[in-house]
mmCIF file of C-alpha atoms in Angstrom:
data_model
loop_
_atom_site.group_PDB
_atom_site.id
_atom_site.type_symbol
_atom_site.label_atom_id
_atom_site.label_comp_id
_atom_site.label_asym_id
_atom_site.label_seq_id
_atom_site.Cartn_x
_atom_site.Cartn_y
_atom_site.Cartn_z
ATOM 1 C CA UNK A 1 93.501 87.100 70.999
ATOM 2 C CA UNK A 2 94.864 90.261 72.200
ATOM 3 C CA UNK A 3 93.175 93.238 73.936
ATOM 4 C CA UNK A 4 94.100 95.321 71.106
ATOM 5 C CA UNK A 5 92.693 93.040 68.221
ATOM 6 C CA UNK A 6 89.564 92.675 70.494
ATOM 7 C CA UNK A 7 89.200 96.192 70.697
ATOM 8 C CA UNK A 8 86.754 98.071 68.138
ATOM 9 C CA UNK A 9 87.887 99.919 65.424
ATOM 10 C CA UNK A 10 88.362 103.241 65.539
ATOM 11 C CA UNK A 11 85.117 104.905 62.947
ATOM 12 C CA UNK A 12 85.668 102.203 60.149
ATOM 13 C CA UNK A 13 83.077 104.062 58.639
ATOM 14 C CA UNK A 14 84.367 106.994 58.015
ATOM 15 C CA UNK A 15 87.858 105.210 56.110
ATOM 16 C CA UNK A 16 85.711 103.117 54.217
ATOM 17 C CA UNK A 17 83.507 106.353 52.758
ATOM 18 C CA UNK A 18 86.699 108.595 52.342
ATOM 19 C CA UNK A 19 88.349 105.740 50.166
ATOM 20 C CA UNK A 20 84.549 105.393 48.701
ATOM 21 C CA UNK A 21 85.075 109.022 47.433
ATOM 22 C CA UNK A 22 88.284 109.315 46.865
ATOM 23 C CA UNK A 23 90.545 105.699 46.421
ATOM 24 C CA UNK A 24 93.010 105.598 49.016
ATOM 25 C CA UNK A 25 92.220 108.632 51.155
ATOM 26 C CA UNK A 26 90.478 105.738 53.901
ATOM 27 C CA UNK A 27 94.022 104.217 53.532
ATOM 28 C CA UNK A 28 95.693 107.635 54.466
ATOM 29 C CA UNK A 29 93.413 107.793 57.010
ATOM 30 C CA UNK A 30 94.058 104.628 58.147
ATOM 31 C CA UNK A 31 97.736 105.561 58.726
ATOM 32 C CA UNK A 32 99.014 103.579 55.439
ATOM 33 C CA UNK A 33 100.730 106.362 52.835
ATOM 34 C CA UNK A 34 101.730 102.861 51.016
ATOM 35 C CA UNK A 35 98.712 101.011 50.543
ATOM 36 C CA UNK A 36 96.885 104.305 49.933
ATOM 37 C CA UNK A 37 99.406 105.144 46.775
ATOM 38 C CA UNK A 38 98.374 102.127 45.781
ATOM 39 C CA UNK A 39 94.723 102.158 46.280
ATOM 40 C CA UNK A 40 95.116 105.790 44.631
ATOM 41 C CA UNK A 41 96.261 104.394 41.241
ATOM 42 C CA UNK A 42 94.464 101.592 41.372
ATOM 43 C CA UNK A 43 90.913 102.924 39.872
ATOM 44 C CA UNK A 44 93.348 104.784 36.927
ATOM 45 C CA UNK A 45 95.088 101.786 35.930
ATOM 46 C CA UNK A 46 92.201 99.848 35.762
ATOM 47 C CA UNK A 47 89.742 102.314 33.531
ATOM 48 C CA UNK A 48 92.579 102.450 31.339
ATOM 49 C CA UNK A 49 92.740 98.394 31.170
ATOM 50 C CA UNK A 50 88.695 98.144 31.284
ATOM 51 C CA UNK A 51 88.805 100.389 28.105
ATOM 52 C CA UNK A 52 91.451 98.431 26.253
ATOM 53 C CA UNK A 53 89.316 95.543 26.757
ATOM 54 C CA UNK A 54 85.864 97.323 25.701
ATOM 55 C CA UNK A 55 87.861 98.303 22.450
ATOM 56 C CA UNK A 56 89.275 95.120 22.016
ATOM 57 C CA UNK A 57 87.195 92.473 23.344
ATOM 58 C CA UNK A 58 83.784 94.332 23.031
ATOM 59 C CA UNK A 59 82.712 93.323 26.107
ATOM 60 C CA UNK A 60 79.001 94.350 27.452
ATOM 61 C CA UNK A 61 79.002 97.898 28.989
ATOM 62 C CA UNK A 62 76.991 96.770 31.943
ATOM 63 C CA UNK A 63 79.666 94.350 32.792
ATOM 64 C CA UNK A 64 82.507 96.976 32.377
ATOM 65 C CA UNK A 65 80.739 99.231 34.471
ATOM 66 C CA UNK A 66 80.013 96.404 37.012
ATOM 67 C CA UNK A 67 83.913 95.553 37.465
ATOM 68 C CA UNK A 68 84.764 99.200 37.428
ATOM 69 C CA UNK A 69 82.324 99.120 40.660
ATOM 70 C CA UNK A 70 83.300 95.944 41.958
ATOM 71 C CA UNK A 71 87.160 97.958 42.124
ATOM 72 C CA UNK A 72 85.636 100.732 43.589
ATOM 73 C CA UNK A 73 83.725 99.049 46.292
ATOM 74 C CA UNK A 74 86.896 96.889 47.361
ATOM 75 C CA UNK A 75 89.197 99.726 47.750
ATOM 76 C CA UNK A 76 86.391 100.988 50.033
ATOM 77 C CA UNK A 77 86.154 97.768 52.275
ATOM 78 C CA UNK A 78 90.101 97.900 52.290
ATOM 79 C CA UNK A 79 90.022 100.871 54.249
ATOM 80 C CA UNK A 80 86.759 99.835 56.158
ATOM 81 C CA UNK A 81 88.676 96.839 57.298
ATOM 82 C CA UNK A 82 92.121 98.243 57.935
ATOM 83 C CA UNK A 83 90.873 101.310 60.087
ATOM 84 C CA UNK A 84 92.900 101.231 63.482
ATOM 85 C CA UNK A 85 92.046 99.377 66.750
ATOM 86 C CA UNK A 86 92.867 101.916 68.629
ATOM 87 C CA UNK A 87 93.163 105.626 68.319
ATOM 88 C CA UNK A 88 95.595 107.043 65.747
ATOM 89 C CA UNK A 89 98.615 108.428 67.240
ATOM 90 C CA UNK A 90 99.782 112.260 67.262
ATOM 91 C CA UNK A 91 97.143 115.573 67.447
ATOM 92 C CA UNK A 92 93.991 115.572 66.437
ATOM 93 C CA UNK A 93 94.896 119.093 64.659
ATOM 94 C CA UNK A 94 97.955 117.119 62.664
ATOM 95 C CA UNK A 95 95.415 113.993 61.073
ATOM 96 C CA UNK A 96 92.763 116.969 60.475
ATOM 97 C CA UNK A 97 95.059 118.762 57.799
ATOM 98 C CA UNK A 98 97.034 115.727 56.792
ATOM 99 C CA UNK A 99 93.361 114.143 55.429
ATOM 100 C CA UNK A 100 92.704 118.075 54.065
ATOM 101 C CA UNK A 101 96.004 118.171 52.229
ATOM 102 C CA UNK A 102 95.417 114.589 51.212
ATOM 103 C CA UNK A 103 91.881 115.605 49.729
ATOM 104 C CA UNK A 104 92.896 118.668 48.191
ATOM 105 C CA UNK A 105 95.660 116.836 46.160
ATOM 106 C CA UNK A 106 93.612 113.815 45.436
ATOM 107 C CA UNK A 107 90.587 116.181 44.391
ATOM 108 C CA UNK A 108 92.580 117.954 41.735
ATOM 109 C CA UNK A 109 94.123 114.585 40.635
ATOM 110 C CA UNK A 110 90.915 113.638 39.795
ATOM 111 C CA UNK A 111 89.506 116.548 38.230
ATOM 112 C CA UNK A 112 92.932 116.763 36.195
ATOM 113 C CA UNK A 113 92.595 113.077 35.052
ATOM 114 C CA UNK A 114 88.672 113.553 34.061
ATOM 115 C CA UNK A 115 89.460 116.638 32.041
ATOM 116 C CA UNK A 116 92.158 114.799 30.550
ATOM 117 C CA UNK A 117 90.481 111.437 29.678
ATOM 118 C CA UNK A 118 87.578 113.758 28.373
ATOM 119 C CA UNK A 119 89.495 116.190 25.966
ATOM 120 C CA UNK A 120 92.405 113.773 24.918
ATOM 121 C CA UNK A 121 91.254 110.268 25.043
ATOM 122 C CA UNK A 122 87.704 109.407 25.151
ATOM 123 C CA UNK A 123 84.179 110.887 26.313
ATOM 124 C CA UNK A 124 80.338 110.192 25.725
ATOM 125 C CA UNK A 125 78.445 112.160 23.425
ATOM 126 C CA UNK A 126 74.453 112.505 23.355
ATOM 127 C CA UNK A 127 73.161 112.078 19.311
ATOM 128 C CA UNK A 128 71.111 114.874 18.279
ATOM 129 C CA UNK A 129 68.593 113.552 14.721
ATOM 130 C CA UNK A 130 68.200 110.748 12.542
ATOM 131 C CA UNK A 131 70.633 111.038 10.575
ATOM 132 C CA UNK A 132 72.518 108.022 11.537
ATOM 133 C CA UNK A 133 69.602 105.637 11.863
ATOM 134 C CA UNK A 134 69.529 102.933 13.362
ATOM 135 C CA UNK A 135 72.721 102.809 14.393
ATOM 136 C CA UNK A 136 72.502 105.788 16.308
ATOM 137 C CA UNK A 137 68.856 107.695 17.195
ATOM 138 C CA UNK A 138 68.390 110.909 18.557
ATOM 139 C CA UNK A 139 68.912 110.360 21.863
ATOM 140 C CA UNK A 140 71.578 107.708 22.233
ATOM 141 C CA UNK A 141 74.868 108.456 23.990
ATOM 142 C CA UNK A 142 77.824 106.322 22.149
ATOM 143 C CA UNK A 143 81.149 106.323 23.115
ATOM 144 C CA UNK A 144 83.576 108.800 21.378
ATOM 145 C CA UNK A 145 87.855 107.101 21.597
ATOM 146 C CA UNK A 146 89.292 111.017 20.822
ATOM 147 C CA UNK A 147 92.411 109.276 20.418
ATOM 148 C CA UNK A 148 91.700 106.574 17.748
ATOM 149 C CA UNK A 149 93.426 108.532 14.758
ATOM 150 C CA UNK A 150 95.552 111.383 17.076
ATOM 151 C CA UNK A 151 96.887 111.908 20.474
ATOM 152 C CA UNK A 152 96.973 114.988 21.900
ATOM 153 C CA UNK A 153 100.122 114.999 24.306
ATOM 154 C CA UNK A 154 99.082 118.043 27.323
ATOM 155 C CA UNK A 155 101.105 120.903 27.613
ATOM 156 C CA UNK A 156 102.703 120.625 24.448
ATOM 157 C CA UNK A 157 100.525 121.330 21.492
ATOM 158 C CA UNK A 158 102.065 118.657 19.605
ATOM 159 C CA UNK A 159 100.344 115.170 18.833
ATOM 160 C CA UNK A 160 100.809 111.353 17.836
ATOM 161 C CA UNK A 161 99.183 109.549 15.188
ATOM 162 C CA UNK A 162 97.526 106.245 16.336
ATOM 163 C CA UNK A 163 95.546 105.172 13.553
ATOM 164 C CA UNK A 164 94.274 105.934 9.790
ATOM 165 C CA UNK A 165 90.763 106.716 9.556
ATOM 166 C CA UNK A 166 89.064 103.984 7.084
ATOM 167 C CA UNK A 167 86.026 104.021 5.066
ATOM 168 C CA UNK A 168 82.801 102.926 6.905
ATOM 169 C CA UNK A 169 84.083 104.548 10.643
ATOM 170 C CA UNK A 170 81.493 106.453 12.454
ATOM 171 C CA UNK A 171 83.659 109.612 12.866
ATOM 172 C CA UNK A 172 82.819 112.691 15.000
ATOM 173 C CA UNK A 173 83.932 115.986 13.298
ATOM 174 C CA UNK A 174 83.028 119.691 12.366
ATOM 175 C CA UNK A 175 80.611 120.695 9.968
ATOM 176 C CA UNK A 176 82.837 122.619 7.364
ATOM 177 C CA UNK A 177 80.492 125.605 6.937
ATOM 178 C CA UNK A 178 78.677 125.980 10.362
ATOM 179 C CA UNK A 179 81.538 124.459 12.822
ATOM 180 C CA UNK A 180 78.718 122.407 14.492
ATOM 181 C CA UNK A 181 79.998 118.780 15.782
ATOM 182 C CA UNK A 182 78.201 115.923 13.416
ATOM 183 C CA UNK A 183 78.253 112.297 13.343
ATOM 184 C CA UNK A 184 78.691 110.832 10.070
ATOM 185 C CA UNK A 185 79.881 107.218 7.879
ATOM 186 C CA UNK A 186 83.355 107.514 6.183
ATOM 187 C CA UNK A 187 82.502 106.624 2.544
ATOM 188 C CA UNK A 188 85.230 108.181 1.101
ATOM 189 C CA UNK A 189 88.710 108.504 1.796
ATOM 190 C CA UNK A 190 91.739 110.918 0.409
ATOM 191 C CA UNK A 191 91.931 109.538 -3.755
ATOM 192 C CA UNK A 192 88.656 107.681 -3.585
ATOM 193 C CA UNK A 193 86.005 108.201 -6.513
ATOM 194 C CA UNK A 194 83.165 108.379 -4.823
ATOM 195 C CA UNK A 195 79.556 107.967 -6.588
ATOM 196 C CA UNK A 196 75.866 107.763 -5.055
ATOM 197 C CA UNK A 197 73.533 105.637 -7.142
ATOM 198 C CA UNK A 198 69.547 105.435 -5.501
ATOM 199 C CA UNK A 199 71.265 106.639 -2.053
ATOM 200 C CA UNK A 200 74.516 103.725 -2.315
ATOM 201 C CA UNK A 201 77.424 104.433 -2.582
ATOM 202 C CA UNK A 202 80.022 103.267 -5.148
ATOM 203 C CA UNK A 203 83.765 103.763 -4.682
ATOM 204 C CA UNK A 204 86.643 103.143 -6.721
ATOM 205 C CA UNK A 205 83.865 101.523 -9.214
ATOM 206 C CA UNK A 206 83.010 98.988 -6.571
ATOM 207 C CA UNK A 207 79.783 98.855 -4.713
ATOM 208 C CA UNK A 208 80.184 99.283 -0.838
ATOM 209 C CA UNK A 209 78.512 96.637 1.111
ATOM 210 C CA UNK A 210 75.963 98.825 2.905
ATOM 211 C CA UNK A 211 73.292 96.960 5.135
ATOM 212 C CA UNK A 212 73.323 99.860 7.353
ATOM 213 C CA UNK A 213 71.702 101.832 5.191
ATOM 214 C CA UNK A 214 68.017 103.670 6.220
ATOM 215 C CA UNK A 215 66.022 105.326 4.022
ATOM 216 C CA UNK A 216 63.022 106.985 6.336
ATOM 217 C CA UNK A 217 61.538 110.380 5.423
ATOM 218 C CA UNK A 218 63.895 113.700 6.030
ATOM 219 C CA UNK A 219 64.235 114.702 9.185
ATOM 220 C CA UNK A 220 64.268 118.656 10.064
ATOM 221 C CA UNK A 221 67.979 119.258 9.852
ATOM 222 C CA UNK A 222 67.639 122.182 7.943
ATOM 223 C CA UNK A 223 66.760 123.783 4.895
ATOM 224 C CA UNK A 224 69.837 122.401 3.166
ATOM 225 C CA UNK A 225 67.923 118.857 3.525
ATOM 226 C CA UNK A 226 66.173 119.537 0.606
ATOM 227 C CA UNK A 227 69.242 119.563 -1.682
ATOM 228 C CA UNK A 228 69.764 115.993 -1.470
ATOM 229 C CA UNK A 229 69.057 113.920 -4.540
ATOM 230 C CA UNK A 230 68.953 109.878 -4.601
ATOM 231 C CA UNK A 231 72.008 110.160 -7.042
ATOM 232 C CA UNK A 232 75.526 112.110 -6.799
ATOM 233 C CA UNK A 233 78.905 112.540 -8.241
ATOM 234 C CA UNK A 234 80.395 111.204 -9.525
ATOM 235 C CA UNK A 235 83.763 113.207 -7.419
ATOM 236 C CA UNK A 236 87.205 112.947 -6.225
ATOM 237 C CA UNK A 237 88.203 113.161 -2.725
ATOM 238 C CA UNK A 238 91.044 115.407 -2.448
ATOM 239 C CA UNK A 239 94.217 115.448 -0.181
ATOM 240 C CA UNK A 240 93.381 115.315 3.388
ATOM 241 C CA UNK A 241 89.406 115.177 2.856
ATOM 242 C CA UNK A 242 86.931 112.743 3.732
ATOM 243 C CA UNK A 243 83.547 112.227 1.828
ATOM 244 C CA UNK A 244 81.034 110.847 4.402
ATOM 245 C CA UNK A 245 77.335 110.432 4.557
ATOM 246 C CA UNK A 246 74.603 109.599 6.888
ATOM 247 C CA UNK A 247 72.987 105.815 7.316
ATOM 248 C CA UNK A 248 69.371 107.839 6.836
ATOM 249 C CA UNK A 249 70.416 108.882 3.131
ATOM 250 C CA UNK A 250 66.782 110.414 2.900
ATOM 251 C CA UNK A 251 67.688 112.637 6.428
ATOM 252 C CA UNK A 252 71.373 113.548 6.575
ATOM 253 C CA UNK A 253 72.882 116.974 5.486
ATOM 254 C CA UNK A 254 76.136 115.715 4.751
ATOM 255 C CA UNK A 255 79.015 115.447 2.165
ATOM 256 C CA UNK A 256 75.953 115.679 -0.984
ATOM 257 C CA UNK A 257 75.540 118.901 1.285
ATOM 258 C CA UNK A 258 78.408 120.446 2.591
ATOM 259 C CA UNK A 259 81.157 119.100 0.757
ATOM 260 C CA UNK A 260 84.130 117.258 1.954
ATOM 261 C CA UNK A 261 85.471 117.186 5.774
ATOM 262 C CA UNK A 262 88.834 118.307 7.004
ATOM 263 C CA UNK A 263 90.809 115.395 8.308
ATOM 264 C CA UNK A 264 92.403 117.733 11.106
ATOM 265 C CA UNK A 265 88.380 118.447 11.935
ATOM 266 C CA UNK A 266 87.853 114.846 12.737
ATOM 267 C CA UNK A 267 87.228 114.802 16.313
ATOM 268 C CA UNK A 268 87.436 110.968 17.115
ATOM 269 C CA UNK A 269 85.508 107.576 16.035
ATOM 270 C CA UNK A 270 82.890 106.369 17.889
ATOM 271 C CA UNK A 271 83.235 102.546 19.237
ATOM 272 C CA UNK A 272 79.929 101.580 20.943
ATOM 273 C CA UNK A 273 76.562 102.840 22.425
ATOM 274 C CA UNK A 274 77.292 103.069 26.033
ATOM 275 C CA UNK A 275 73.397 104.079 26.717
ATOM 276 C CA UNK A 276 70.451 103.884 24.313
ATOM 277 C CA UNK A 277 67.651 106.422 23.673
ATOM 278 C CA UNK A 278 64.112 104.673 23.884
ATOM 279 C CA UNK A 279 63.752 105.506 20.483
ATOM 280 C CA UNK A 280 65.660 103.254 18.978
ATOM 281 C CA UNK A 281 65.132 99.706 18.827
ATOM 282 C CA UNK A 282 66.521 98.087 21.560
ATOM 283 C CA UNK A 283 68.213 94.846 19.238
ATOM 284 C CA UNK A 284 70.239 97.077 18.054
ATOM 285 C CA UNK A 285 74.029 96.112 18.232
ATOM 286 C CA UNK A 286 75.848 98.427 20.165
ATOM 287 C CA UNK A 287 79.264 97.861 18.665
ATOM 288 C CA UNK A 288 79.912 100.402 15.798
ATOM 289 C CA UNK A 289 83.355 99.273 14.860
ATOM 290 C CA UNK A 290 81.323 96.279 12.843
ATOM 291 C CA UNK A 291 82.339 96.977 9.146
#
């Protein structure tokens, strides 16, 4: 063994807690602009493959969020281990603002990426009611994929479709006549006949298989609660409309309510609870996608 591989690194700490913060800084630190590229995409490309698999797979969240860590943690002890043996070369003054610059940059990357991910491709929402009951409580933060039926591309105003919105999807979208954000079923879909017989639904003359369906006392939503009657319709959904109601049929100001929904004011469809409220039952299935 050498006198330089016997001699102690050079504040290990301090690469291992810069790449802790932000992946790949330690690296850059460390003297490596390769491995810290690296290390710097690393966490990016592997939220984007951790949520392909939670929207494919349905995996657990506490075992996504455990291998997310696990990433984290080993870009970390990359750095910790490759910090030099001996004092970095060049001024003090130079490594000062190179690891400034280096935050600066990866700072903004981040905050760019977060505010992307969270207007354009996913985000967690908190539920506010009973309206959805049981599947989602007041209180219970679910998982929103933005992009399921539209992706917004940045800087360009312009979008893609990625899916059709089908009936039974736990959408996110406006309330047509207060522009509040509600969670709501898809019953109905544009050219569906749509009819509610003691709180189920019938479309297209066809019973819809709804075991999801709670019937507990109203809930204050508002004075429009009252309106609601056991049976509706029956009605036609137009063009570009959706007809959607809550699981609580006794507690949901929806389509009985306000009338159809704007497809362009459907805000995303939500995939699984990431964190439940303790006042829901916690049996409950997480996944939402379940038909």
């Amino acid at each position: 063994m050498s006198s330089e591989d016997s001699a102690p690194r050079s504040r290990p700490w301090l690469s291992g807690l810069l790449s802790l913060l932000i992946p790949g800084l330690g690296q850059l630190r460390n003297g490596s602009l390769g491995r810290a590229l690296t290390f710097f995409a690393l966490p990016f490309l592997a939220a984007v493959l951790l949520f392909v698999l939670v929207v494919g797979l349905r995996p657990p969240v506490w075992t996504v969020m455990t291998a997310y860590g696990v990433i984290r943690l080993g870009v970390a002890a990359d750095a910790w281990l490759g910090a030099p043996r001996t004092a970095i070369s060049g001024s003090r003054a130079f490594h000062i603002v190179r690891l400034l610059m280096a935050s600066i940059v990866g700072f903004t990357a981040t905050v760019a990426y977060i505010y992307w991910r969270g207007s354009t491709v996913w985000c967690l929402d908190q539920v506010r009611g009973k309206s959805m009951a049981d599947a989602l409580v007041d209180g219970d933060e679910p998982l929103r994929f933005i992009a399921a039926y539209r992706l917004w591309i940045p800087w360009t105003g312009e979008h893609m479709d990625t899916g059709s919105i089908q009936r039974k999807d736990i959408i996110a979208a406006k309330d047509p006549l207060t522009g509040v954000q509600i969670v709501k079923r898809v019953i109905g879909i544009p050219g569906d006949e749509v009819v509610v017989r003691g709180h189920r639904a019938w479309v297209n003359g066809e019973a819809l298989d709804e075991d999801y369906i709670k019937l507990e006392s109203p809930e204050a939503e508002g004075p429009r609660i009252d309106n609601l009657r056991p049976d509706f319709g029956p009605i036609r959904v137009p063009k570009n409309r959706l007809f959607v109601l809550g699981d609580n049929r006794n507690g949901s100001t929806d389509s009985r309510v306000f009338g159809f929904v704007f497809i362009d004011d459907v805000k995303g469809r939500y995939i699984m609870r990431a964190f439940d409220s303790p006042n829901g039952d916690p049996n409950r299935d997480r996944d939402l996608m379940r038909r």
